[in-house]
Short mmCIF file of C-alpha atoms and ligand atoms in Angstrom, two decimals:
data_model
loop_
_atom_site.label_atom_id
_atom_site.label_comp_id
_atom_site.label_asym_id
_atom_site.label_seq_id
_atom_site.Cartn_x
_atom_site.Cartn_y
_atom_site.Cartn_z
CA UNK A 9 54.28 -70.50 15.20
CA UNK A 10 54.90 -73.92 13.84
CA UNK A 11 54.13 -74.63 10.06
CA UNK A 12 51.24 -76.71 11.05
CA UNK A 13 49.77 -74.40 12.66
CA UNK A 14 45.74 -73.50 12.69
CA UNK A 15 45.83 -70.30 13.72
CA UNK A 16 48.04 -67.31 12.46
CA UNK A 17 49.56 -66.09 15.84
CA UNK A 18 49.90 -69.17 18.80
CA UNK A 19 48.59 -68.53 21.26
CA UNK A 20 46.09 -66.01 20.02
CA UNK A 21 45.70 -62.53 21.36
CA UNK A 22 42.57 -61.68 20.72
CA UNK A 23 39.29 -63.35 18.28
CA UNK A 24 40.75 -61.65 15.15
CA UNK A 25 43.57 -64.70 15.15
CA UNK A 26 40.49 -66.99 13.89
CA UNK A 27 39.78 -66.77 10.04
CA UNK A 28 36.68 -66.96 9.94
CA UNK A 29 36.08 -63.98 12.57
CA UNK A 30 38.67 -62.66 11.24
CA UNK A 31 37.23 -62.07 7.86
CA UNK A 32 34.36 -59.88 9.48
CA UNK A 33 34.39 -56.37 8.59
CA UNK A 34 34.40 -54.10 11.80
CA UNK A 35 31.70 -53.51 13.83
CA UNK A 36 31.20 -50.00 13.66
CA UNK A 37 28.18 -49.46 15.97
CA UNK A 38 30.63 -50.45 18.74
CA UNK A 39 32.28 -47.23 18.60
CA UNK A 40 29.27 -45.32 19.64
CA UNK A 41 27.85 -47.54 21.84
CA UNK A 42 30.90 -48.03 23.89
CA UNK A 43 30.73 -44.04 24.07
CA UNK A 44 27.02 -44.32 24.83
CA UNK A 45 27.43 -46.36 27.81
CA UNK A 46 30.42 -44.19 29.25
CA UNK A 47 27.67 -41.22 29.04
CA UNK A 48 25.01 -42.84 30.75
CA UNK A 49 27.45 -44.20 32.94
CA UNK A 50 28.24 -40.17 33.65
CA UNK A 51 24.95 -39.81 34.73
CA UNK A 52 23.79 -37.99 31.57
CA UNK A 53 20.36 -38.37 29.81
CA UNK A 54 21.05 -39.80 26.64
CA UNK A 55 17.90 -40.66 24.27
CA UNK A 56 19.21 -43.58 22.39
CA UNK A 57 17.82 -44.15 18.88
CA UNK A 58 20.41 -45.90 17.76
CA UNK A 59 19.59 -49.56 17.98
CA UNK A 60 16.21 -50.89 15.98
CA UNK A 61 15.32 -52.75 19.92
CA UNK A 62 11.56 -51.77 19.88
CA UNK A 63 10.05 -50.53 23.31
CA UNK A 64 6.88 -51.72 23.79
CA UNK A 65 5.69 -54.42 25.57
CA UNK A 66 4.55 -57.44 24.50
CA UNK A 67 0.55 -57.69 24.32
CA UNK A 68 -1.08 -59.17 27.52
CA UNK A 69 -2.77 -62.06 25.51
CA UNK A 70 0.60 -62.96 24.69
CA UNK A 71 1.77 -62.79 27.87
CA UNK A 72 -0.90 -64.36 29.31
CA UNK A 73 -0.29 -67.56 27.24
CA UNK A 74 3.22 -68.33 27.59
CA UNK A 75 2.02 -67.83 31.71
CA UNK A 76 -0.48 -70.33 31.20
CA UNK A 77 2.09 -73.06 29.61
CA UNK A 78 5.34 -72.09 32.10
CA UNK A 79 4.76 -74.01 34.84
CA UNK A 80 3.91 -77.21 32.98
CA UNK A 81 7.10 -79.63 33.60
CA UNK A 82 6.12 -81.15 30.17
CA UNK A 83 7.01 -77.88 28.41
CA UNK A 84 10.23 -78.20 30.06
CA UNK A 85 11.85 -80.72 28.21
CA UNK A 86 13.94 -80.05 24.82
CA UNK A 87 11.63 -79.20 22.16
CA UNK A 88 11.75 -79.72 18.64
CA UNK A 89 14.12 -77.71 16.83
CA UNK A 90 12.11 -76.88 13.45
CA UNK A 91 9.33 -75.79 15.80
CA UNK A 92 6.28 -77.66 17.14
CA UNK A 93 3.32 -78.65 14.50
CA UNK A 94 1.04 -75.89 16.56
CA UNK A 95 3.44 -73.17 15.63
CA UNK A 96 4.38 -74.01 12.39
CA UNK A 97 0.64 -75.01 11.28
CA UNK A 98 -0.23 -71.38 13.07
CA UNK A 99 2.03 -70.09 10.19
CA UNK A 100 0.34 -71.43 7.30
CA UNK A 101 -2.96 -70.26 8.95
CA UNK A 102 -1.56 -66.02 8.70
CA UNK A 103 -0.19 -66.69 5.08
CA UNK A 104 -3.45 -68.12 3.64
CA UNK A 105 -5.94 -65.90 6.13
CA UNK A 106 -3.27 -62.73 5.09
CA UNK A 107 -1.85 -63.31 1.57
CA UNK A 108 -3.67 -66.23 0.17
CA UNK A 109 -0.30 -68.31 0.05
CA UNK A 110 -0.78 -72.05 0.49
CA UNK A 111 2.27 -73.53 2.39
CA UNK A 112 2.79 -77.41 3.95
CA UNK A 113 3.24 -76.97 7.77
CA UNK A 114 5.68 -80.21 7.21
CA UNK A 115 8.08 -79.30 4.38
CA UNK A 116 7.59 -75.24 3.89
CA UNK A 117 7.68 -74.13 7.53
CA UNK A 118 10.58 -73.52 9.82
CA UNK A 119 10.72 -72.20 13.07
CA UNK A 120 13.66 -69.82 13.94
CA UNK A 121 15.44 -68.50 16.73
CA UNK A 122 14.84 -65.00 15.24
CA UNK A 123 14.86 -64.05 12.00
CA UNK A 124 18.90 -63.18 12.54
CA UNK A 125 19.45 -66.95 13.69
CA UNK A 126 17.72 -68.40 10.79
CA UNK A 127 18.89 -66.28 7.64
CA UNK A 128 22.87 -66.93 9.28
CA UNK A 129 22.42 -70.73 9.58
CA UNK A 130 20.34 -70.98 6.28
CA UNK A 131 23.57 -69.11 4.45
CA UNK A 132 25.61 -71.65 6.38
CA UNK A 133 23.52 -74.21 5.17
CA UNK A 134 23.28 -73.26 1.37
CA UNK A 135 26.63 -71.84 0.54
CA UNK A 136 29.94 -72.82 -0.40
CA UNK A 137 33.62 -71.32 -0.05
CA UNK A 138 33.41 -68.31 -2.47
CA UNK A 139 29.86 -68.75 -3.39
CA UNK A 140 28.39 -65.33 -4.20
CA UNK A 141 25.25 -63.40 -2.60
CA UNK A 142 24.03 -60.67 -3.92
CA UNK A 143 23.14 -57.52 -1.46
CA UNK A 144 21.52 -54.62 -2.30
CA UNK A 145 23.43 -51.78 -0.08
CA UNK A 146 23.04 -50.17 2.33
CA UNK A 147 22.07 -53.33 4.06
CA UNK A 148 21.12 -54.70 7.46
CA UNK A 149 24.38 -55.72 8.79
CA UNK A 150 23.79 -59.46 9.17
CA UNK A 151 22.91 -59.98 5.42
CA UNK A 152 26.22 -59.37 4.97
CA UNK A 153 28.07 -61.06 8.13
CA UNK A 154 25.66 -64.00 7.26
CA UNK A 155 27.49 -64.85 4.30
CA UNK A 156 30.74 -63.83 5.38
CA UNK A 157 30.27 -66.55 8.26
CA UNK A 158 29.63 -69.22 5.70
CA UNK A 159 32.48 -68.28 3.66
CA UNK A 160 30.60 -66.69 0.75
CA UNK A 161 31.32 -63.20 -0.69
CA UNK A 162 28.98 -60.74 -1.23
CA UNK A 163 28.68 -58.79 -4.41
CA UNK A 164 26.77 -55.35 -2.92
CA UNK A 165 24.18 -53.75 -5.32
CA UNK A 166 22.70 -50.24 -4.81
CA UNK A 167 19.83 -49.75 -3.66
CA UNK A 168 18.06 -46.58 -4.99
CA UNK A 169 15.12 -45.59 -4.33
CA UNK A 170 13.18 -41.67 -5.13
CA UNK A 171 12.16 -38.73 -3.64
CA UNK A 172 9.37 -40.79 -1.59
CA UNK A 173 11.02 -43.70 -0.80
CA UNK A 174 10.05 -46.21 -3.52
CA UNK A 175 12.44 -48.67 -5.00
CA UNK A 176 13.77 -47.80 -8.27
CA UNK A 177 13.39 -51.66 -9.28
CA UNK A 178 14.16 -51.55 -12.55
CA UNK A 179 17.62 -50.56 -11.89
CA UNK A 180 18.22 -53.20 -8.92
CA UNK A 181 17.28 -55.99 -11.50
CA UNK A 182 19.62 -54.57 -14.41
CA UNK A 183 22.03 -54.78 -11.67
CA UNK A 184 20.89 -58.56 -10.90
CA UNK A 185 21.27 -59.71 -14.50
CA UNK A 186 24.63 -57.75 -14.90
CA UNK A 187 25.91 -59.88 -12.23
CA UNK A 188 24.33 -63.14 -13.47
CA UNK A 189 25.79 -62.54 -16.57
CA UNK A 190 29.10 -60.88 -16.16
CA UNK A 191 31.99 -61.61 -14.12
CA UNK A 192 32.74 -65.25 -12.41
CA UNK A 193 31.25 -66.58 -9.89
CA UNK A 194 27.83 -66.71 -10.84
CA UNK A 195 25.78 -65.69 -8.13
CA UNK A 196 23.76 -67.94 -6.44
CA UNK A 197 21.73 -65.96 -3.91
CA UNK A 198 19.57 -62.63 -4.26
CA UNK A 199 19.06 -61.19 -0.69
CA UNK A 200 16.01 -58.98 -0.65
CA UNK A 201 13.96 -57.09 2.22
CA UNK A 202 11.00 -54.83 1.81
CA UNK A 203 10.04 -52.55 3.58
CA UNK A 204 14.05 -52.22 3.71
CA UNK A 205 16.35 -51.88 7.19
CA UNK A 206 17.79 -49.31 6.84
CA UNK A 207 16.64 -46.87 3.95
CA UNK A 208 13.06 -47.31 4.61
CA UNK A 209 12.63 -48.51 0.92
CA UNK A 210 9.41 -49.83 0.35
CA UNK A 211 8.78 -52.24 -2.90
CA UNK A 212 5.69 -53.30 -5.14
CA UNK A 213 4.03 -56.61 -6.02
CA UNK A 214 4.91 -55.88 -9.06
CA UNK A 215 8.81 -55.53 -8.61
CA UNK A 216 8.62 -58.86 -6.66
CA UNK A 217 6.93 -60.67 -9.48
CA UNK A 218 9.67 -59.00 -12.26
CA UNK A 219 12.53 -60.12 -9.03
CA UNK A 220 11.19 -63.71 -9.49
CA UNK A 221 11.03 -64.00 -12.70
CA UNK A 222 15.17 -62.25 -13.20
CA UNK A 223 15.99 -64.83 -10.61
CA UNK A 224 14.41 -67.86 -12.27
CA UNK A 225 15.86 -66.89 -15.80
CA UNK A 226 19.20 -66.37 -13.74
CA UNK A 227 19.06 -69.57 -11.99
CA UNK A 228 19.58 -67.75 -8.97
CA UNK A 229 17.82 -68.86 -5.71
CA UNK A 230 15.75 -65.52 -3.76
CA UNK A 231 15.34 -65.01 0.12
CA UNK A 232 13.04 -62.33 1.49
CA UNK A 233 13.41 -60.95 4.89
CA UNK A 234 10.09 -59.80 5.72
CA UNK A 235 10.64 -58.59 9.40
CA UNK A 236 8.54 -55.07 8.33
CA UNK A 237 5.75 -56.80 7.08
CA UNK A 238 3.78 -55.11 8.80
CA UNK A 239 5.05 -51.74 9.06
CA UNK A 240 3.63 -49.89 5.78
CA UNK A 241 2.06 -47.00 7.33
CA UNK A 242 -0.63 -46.71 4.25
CA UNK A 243 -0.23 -49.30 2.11
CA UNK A 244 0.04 -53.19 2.63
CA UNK A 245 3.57 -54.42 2.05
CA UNK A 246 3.79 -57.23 -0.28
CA UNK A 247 5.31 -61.06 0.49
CA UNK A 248 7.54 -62.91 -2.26
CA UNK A 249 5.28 -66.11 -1.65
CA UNK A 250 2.19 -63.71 -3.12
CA UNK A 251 4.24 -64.00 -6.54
CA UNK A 252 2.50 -67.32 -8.48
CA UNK A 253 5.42 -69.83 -8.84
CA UNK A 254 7.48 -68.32 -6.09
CA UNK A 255 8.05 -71.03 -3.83
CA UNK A 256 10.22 -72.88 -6.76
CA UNK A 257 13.12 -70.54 -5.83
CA UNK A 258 12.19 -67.90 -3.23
CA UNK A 259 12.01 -67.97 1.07
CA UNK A 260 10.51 -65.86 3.25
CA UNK A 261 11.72 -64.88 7.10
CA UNK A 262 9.44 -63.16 9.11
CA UNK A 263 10.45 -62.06 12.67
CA UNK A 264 7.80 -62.08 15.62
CA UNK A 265 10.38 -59.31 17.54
CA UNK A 266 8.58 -56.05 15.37
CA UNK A 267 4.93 -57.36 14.79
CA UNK A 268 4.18 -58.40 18.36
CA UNK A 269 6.98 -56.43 20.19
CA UNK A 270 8.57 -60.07 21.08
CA UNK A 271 12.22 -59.03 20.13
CA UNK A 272 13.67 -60.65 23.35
CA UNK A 273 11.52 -63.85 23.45
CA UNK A 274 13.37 -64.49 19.84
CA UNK A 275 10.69 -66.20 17.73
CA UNK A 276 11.15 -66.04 13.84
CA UNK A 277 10.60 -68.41 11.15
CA UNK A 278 11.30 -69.33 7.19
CA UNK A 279 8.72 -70.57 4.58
CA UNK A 280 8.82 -71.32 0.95
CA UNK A 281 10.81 -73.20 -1.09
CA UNK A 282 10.67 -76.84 0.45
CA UNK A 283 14.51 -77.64 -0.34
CA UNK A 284 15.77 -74.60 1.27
CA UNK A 285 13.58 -74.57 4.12
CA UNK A 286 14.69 -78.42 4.81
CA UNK A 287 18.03 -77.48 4.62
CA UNK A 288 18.09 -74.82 6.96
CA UNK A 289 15.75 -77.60 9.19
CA UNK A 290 18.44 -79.80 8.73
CA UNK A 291 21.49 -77.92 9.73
CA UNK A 292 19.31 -76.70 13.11
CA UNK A 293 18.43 -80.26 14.22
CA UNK A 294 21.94 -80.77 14.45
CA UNK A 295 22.68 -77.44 15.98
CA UNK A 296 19.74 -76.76 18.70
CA UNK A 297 16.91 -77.98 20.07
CA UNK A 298 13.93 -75.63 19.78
CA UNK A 299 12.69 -72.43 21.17
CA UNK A 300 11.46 -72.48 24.79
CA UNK A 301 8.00 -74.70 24.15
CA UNK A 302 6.01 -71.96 26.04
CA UNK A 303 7.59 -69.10 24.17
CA UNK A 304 6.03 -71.08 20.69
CA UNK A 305 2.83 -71.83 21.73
CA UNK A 306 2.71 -68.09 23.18
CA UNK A 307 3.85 -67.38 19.50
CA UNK A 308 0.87 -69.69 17.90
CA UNK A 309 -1.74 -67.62 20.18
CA UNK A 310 -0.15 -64.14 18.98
CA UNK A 311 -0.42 -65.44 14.98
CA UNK A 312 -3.99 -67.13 15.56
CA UNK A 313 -5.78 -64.30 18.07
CA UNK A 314 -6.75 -60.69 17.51
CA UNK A 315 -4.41 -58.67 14.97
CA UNK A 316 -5.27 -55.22 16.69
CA UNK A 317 -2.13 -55.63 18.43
CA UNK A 318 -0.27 -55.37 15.67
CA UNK A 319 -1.93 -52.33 13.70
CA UNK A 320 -1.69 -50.51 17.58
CA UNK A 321 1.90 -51.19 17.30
CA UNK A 322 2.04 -49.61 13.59
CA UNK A 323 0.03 -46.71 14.62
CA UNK A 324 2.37 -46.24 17.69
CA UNK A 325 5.30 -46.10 14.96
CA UNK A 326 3.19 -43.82 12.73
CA UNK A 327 2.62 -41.51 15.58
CA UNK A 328 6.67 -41.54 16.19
CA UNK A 329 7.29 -41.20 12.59
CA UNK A 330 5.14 -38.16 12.25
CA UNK A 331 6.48 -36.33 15.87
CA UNK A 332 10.45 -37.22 14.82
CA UNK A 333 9.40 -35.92 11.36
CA UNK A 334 7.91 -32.58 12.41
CA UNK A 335 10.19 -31.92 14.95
CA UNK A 336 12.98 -32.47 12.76
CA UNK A 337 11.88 -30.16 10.31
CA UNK A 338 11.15 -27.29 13.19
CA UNK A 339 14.66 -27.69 13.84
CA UNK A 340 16.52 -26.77 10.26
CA UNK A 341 16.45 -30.69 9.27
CA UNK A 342 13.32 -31.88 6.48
CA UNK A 343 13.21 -35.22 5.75
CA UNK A 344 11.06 -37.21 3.85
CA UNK A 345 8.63 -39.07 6.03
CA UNK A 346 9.35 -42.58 5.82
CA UNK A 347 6.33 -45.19 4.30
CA UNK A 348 7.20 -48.12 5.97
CA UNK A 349 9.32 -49.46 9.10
CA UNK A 350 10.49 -48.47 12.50
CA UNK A 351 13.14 -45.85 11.28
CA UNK A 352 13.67 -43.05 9.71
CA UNK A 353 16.89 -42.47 7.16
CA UNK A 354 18.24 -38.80 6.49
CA UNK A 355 20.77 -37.27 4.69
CA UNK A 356 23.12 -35.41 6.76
CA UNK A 357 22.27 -31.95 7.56
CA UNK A 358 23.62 -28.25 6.81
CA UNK A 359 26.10 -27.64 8.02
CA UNK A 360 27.38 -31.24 8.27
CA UNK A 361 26.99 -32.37 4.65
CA UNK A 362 30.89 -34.13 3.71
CA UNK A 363 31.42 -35.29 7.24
CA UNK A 364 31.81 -38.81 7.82
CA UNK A 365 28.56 -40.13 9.04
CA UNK A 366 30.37 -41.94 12.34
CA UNK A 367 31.96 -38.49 13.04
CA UNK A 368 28.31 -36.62 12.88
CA UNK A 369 26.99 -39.61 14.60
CA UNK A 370 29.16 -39.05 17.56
CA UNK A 371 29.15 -35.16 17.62
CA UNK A 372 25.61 -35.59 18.05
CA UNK A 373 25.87 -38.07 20.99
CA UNK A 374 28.37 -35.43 22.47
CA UNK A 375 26.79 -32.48 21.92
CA UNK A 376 23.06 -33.25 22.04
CA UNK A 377 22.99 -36.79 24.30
CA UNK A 378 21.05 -38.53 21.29
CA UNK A 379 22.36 -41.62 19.56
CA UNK A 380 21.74 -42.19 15.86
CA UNK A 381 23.00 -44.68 14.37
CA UNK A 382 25.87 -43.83 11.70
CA UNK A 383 25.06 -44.68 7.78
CA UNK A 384 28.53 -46.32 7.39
CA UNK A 385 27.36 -49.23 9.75
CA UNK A 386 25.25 -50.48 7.35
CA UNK A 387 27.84 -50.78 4.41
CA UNK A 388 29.84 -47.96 2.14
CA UNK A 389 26.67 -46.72 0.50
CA UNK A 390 25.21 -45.71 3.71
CA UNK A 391 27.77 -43.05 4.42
CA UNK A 392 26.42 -39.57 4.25
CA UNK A 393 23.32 -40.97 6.08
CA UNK A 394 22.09 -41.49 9.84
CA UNK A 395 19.27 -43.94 10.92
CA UNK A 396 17.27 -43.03 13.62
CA UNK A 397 15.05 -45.74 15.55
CA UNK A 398 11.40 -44.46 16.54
CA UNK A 399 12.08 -46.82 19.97
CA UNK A 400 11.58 -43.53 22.38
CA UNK A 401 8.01 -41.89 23.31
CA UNK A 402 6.81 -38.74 20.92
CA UNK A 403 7.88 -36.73 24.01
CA UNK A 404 11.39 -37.73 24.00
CA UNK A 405 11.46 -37.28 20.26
CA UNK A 406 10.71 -34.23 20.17
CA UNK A 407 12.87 -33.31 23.13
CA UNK A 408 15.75 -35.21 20.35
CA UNK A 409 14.96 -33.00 18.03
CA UNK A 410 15.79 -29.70 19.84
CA UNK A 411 18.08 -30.66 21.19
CA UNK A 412 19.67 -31.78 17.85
CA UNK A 413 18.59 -28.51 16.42
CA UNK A 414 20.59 -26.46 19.09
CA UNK A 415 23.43 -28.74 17.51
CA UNK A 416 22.94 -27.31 14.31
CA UNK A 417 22.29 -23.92 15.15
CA UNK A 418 25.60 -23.73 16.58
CA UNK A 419 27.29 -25.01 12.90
CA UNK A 420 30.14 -27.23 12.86
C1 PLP B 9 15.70 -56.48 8.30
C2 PLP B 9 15.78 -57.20 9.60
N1 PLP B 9 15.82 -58.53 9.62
C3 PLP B 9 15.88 -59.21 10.77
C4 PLP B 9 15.93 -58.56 11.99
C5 PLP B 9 16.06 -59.36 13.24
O1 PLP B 9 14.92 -60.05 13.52
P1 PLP B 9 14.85 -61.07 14.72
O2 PLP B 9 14.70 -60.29 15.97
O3 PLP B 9 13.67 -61.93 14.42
O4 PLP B 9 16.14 -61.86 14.71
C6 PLP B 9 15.88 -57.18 12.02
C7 PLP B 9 15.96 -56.46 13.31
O5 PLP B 9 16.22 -55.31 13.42
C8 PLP B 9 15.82 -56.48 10.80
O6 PLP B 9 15.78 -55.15 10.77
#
């Protein structure tokens, strides 16, 4: 290696030799999906709730739109990266019909390639070298690779929530002010999401309103990811644009994969505050060129026509929720229904309580064929936890749960 040199080892051996992948934590869900595939591989019957991929399939009229708009060599052509005016006024249509939130389709609208694509480029876009985030843990992975990728660091703070899954939000914001107003660097990002990937969390108006206000005092800028919006089983989750005053300092990303069971077609979008959602519009028109037109106007038509689609989809969930739930509990393992979400998160079981949550994880994808995914995946303060994802029928669920139950039966 020469003194000049960019990378640490020349040639490189493998991706690790470039910083900035380099800085990335391991990916632990590798581990058991490489172990997954070998088993299916094998033959065997696995039922895989590990990944939050949802199942169903997209709703006809959706469908049925993007078909109408495919073949038309006009669609074909680049479109426009912050999304076409049909999409993005479709947008400010559900946020006024659903939570009486004014937005400007020109400067507080952003289409996204996902709600992944857009939070990682916005970070990209809004942070410096050691700028701080702040992350309530455990976490969905990519709030925290997000801001690794841009360079930033990310201050974790723990998320706690009681016995039935509410937030305990008066300890998150102590947390939020104690950062703000110890230690150097200030931070300059709060990272929220409710109803929360992966503990299931579910927040109040009320916290969001008290979050806004913290943040403003703080000077510290708020993003939302929204992508369970509409996954409270009996209650309406709130948005951070419902908070008077919120756009000054607060986005929103809502993801069409969960709502309308689009996950693959990868249709998400931002909306707020007008300088952060032009910045993330900025750093996309110089990175890609717009989502499939079809696939957006097929997105419009889901947000403009008939919501039943999206409260079947919930009650599908609820249905899974309740079958994973009871069958669990048949089996030696209670667990608190969840309130919101696609998932259910559980404390390890007797007799496994103290083992490491990818050990239990795998033992379980050994011994019973299911896959879970391990609490240490989604930072340090998931360990002692599994997820599971309701993305498998009630039938197969409850086939999980015995067969996790025999697992238990026979102790560790
Ligand atoms: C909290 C959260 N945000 C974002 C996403 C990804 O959304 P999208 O498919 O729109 O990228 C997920 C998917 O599991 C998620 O759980």
């Amino acid at each position: 290696m020469t003194p000049s040199s960019p990378i640490a080892s020349w040639p490189p051996r493998d991706s690790t030799a470039f910083p900035r992948i380099g800085r990335l934590p391991a990916y632990v869900f590798a581990q058991v999906n490489a172990e997954k595939r070998e088993r299916i591989e094998a033959g065997e019957d696995v039922i895989d709730l590990g990944m939050g991929n949802p199942d169903l399939q997209t709703p006809e009229h959706i469908v049925q739109e993007l078909m109408d708009h495919v073949r038309d060599g006009k669609h074909h052509r680049y479109s426009a990266s912050r999304g076409i005016y049909g999409l993005r006024d479709a947008i400010t249509e559900h946020y006024a019909g659903r939570y009486g939130v004014e937005l400007d389709a020109e400067t507080e609208t952003v289409v996204t390639i996902g709600a992944k694509e857009g939070l990682s480029h916005l970070m990209l876009a809004m942070l410096e070298r050691g700028d701080t985030v702040l992350v309530p843990s455990p976490a969905y992975p990519i709030h925290s690779y997000s801001v690794i990728f841009a360079g930033g660091q990310v201050r974790n703070l723990p998320l706690v929530s009681d016995d039935e899954g509410h937030l305990a939000g008066d300890a998150l914001l102590a947390a939020v002010e104690e950062a703000a107003t110890s230690g150097w660097p200030r931070p300059k990002v709060l990272l929220l999401s409710f109803p929360n990937n992966p503990t299931t969390t579910v927040a109040t108006l009320e916290f969001m309103e008290q979050a806004v206000e913290v943040c403003r005092r703080q000077e510290i800028l708020l993003i939302h990811d929204f992508a369970y919006a509409d996954f409270g089983f009996d209650f309406e989750p709130p948005s951070i644009l419902q908070v008077p005053g919120a756009k000054e300092i607060a986005v929103e990303f809502f993801s069409m994969s969960k709502s309308y069971c689009m996950p693959g077609w990868r249709v998400g979008f931002c909306v707020g505050n007008p300088a952060m959602v032009q910045a993330l519009t900025k750093i996309k028109s110089y990175l890609d060129y717009g989502i499939f037109q079809p696939i957006q106007i097929a997105a419009a038509h889901a947000l403009r026509a008939e919501q039943a689609c999206v409260s079947d989809t919930r009650e599908v969930y609820r249905s899974r929720r309740d079958a994973l739930c009871a069958g669990l509990a048949r089996n030696g393992w209670p667990i608190t229904p969840p309130q919101a979400t696609m998932f259910a998160w559980a404390p390890l079981p007797e007799p496994f309580v103290g083992m490491s949550s990818m050990d239990f994880a795998r033992h379980l994808l050994r011994e019973a064929g299911v896959v879970v995914s391990p609490g240490i995946g989604f930072g340090p303060d998931g360990e002692g936890h599994v997820r599971f994802a309701l993305i498998e029928s009630e039938d197969r669920l409850l086939e999980a749960t015995d067969r996790i139950g025999e697992v238990l039966s026979r102790g560790r």
